[in-house]
CSV table of C-alpha atoms and ligand atoms in Angstrom, one decimal:
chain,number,residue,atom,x,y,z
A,1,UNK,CA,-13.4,-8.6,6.4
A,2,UNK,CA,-10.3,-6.9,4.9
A,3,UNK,CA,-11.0,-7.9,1.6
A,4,UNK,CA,-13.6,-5.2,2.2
A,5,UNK,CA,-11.0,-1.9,3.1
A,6,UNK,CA,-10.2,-2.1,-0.4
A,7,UNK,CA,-13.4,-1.6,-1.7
A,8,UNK,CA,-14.1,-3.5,-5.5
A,9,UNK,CA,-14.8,0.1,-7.0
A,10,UNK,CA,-11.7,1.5,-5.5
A,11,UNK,CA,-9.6,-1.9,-6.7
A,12,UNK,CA,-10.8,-1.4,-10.7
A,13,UNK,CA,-10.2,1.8,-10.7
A,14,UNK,CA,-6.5,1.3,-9.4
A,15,UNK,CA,-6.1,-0.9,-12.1
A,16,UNK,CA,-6.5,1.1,-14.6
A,17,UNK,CA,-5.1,4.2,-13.1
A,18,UNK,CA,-2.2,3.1,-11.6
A,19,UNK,CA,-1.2,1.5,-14.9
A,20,UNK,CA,-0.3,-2.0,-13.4
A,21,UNK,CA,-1.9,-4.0,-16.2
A,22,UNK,CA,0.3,-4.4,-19.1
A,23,UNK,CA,3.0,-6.2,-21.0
A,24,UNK,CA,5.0,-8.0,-18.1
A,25,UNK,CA,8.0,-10.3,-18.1
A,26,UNK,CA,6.4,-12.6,-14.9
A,27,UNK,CA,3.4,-13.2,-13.4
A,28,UNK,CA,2.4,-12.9,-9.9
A,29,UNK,CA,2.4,-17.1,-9.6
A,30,UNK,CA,6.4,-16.4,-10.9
A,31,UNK,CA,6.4,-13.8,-8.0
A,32,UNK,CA,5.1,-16.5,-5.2
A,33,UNK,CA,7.2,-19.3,-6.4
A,34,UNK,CA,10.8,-17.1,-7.1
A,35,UNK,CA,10.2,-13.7,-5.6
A,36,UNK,CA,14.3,-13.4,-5.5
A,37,UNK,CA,13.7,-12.0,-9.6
A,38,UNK,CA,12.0,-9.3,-7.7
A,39,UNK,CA,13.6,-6.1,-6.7
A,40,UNK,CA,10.7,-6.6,-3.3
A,41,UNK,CA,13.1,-9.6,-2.4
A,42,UNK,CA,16.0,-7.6,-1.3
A,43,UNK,CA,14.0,-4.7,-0.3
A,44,UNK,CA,15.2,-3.0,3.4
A,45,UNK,CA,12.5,-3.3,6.2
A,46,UNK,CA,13.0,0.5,6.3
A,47,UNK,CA,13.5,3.3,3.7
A,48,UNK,CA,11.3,6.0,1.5
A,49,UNK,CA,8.8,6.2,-0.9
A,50,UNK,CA,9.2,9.5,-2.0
A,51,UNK,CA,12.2,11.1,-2.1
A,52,UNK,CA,13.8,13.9,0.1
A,53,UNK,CA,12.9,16.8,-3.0
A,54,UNK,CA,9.5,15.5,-3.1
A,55,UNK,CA,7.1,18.1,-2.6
A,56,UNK,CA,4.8,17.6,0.7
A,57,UNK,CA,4.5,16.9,4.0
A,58,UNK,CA,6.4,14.5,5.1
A,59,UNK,CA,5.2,11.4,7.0
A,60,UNK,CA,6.4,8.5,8.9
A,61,UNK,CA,4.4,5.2,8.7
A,62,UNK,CA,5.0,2.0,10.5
A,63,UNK,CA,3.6,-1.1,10.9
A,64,UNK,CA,3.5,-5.2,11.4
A,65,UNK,CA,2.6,-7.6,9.5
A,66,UNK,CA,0.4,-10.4,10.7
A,67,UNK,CA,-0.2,-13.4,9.9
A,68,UNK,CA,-3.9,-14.3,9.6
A,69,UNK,CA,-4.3,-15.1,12.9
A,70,UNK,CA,-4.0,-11.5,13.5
A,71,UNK,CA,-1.2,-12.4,16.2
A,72,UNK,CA,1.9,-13.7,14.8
A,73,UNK,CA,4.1,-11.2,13.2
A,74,UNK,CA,4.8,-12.6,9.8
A,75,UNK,CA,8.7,-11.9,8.7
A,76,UNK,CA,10.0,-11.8,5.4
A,77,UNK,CA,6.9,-10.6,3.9
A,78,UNK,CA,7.2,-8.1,0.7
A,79,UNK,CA,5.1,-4.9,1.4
A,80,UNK,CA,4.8,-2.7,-2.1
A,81,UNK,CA,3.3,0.7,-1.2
A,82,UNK,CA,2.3,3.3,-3.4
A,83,UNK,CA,0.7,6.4,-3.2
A,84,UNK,CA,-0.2,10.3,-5.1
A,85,UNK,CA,1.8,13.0,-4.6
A,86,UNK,CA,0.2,16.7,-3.7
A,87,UNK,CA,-1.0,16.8,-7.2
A,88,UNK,CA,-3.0,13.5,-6.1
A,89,UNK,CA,-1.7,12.2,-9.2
A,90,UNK,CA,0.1,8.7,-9.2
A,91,UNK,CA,2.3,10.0,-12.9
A,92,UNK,CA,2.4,13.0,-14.6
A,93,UNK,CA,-0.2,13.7,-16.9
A,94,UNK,CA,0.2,11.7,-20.0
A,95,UNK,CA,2.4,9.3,-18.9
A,96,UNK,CA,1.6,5.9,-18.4
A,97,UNK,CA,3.7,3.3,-16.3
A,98,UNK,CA,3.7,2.6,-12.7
A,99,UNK,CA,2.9,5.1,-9.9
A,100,UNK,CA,5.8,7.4,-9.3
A,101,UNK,CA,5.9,7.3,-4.9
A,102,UNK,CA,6.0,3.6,-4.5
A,103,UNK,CA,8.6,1.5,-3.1
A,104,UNK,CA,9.1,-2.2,-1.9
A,105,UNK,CA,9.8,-2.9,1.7
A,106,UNK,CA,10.3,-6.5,3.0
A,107,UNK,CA,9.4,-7.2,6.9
A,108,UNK,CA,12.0,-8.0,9.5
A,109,UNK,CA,12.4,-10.6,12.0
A,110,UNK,CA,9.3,-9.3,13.7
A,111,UNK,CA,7.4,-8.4,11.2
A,112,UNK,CA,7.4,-4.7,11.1
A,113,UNK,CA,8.3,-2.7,8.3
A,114,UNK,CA,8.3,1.8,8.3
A,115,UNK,CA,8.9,4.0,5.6
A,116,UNK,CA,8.9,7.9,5.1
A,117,UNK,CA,7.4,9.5,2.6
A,118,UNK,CA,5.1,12.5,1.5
A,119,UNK,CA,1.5,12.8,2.6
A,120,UNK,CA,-0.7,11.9,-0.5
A,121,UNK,CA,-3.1,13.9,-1.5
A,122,UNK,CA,-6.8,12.9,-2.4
A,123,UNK,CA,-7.4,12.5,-6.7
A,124,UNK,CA,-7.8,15.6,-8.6
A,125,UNK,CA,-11.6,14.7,-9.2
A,126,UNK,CA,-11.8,14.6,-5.1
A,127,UNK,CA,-14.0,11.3,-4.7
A,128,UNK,CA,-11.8,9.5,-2.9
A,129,UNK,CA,-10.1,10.0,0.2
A,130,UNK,CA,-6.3,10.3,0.3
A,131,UNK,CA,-4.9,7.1,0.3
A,132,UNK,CA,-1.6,4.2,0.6
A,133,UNK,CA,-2.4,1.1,-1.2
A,134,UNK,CA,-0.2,-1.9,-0.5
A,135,UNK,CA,0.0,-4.9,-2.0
A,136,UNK,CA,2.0,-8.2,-0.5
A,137,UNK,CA,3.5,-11.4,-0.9
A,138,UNK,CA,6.3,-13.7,0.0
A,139,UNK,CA,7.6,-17.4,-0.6
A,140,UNK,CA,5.0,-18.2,1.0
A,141,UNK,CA,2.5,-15.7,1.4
A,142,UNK,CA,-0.1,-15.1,-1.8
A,143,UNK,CA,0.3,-11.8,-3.5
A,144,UNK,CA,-2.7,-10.0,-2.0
A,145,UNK,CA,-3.6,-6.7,-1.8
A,146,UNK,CA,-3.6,-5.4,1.8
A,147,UNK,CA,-5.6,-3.1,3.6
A,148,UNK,CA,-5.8,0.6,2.2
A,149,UNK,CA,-3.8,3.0,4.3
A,150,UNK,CA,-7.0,5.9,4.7
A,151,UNK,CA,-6.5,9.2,7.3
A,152,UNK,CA,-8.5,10.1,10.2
A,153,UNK,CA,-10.5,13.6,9.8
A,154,UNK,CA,-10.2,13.3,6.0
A,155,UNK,CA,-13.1,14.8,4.9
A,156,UNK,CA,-13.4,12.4,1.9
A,157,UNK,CA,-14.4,9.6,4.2
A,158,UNK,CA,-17.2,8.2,3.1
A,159,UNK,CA,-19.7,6.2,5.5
A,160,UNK,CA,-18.9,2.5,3.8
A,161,UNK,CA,-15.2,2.8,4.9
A,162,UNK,CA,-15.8,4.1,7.7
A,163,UNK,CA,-17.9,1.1,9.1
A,164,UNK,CA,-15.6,-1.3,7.1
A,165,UNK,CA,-12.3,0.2,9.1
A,166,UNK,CA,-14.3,-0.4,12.5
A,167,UNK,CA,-15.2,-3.4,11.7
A,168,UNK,CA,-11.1,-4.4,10.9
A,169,UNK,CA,-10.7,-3.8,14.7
A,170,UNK,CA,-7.2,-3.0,15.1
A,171,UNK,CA,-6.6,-3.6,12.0
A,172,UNK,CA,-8.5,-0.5,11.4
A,173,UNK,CA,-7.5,0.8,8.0
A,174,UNK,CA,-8.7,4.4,8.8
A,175,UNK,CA,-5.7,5.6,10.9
A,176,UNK,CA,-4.6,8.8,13.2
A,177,UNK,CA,-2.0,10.7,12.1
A,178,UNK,CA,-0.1,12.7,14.6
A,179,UNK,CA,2.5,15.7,13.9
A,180,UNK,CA,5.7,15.9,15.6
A,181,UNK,CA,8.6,17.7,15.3
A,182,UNK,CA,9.2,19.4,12.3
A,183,UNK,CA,5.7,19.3,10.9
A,184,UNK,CA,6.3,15.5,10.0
A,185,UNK,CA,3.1,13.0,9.9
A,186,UNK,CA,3.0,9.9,12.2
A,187,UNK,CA,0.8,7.0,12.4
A,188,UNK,CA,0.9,3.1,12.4
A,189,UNK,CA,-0.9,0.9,10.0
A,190,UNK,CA,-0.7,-2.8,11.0
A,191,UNK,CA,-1.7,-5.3,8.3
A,192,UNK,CA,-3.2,-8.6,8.7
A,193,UNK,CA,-2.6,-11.2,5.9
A,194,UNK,CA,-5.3,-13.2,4.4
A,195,UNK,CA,-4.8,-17.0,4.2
A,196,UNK,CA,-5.8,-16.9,-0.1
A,197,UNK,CA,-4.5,-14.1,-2.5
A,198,UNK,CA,-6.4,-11.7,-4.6
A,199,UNK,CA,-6.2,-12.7,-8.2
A,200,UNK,CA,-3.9,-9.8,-10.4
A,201,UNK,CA,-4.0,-10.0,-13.9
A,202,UNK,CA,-1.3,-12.4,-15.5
A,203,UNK,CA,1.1,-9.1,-16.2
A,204,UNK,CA,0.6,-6.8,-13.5
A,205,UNK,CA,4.0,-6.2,-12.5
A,206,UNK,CA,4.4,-5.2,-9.1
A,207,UNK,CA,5.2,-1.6,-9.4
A,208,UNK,CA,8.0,-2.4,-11.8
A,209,UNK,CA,8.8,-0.2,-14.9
A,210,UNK,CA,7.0,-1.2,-17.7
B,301,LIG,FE1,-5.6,4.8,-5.6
């Protein structure tokens, strides 16, 4: 049931607030077949979403991959991740585009990927918990969207995604974060892939500038 961490209301409304429908050179059927045209082809295994400047606390999340057998680490798989910053905004006011924080990581050998970023904060309206969303693909893998990265003790939480990260097992999508030295957040978010993709509108892009 992963389909179900990224719940339908939360998926339209990312559409339309993270800008990601719009005039696009490629489709996400170009992205499967010839994923080299995209900047997530070359992408490091490691590396940031936000940048050093960026307002926040930082955190540290890693994870693997899986295959949908939830046991094999799947390699070369494109992760896009994106995310609010403190002002639990994905662009300044006004602006349209993709989100600002977002970045394209691509899984090693062993599947795992980490980045470092800023902790996200929840939308200005407060509705919705703080959250990652991730999207991925590969040669071979369907562009899907993954499991939504969501924060133990966030007071946002609501009951549905609670029972639907239990029910992920350890794929829970709900993780812990722990801080260590020098205030920075830590946690682990392991994906599992799903054997279909998620349909994306013919120009969503990716996270590439419109
Ligand atoms: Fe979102």
């Amino acid at each position: 049931m992963q389909r179900s961490a990224n719940a339908p209301s939360r998926r339209g409304f990312l559409f339309a607030s993270a800008g990601l429908v719009g005039a696009g050179a490629f489709t996400l059927s170009d992205l499967s077949r010839a994923c080299g045209k995209h900047p997530g082809a070359n992408a490091p295994s490691e590396g940031r979403i936000a940048g050093i400047d960026e307002p926040g606390e930082p955190m540290e999340i890693e994870g693997t991959v899986y295959a949908p057998d939830g046991t094999t680490p799947a390699a070369d798989v494109v992760l896009y991740a994106y995310h609010t910053g403190i002002d639990g905004l994905y662009r300044p006011a006004g602006q349209s585009g993709p989100p600002r924080l977002r970045a394209w990581f691509k899984t090693d050998a062993r599947g795992r990927y980490a980045y470092r970023t800023i902790r996200p904060a929840a939308y200005p309206e407060g509705k919705w918990a703080a959250h990652v969303h991730t999207q991925l693909w590969s040669a071979t893998v369907p562009a899907q969207w993954g499991s939504t990265l969501l924060f133990a003790g966030d007071p946002l939480l609501t009951a549905d995604e609670r029972r639907e990260s239990a029910a992920l097992g350890r794929f829970a999508n709900i993780r812990p974060l722990t801080r260590g030295p020098g205030g920075v957040w830590r946690g682990v978010h392991d994906i599992r892939l799903e054997p279909t993709g998620d349909h994306f509108e013919d120009n969503t892009r990716h996270g590439l500038q419109g």
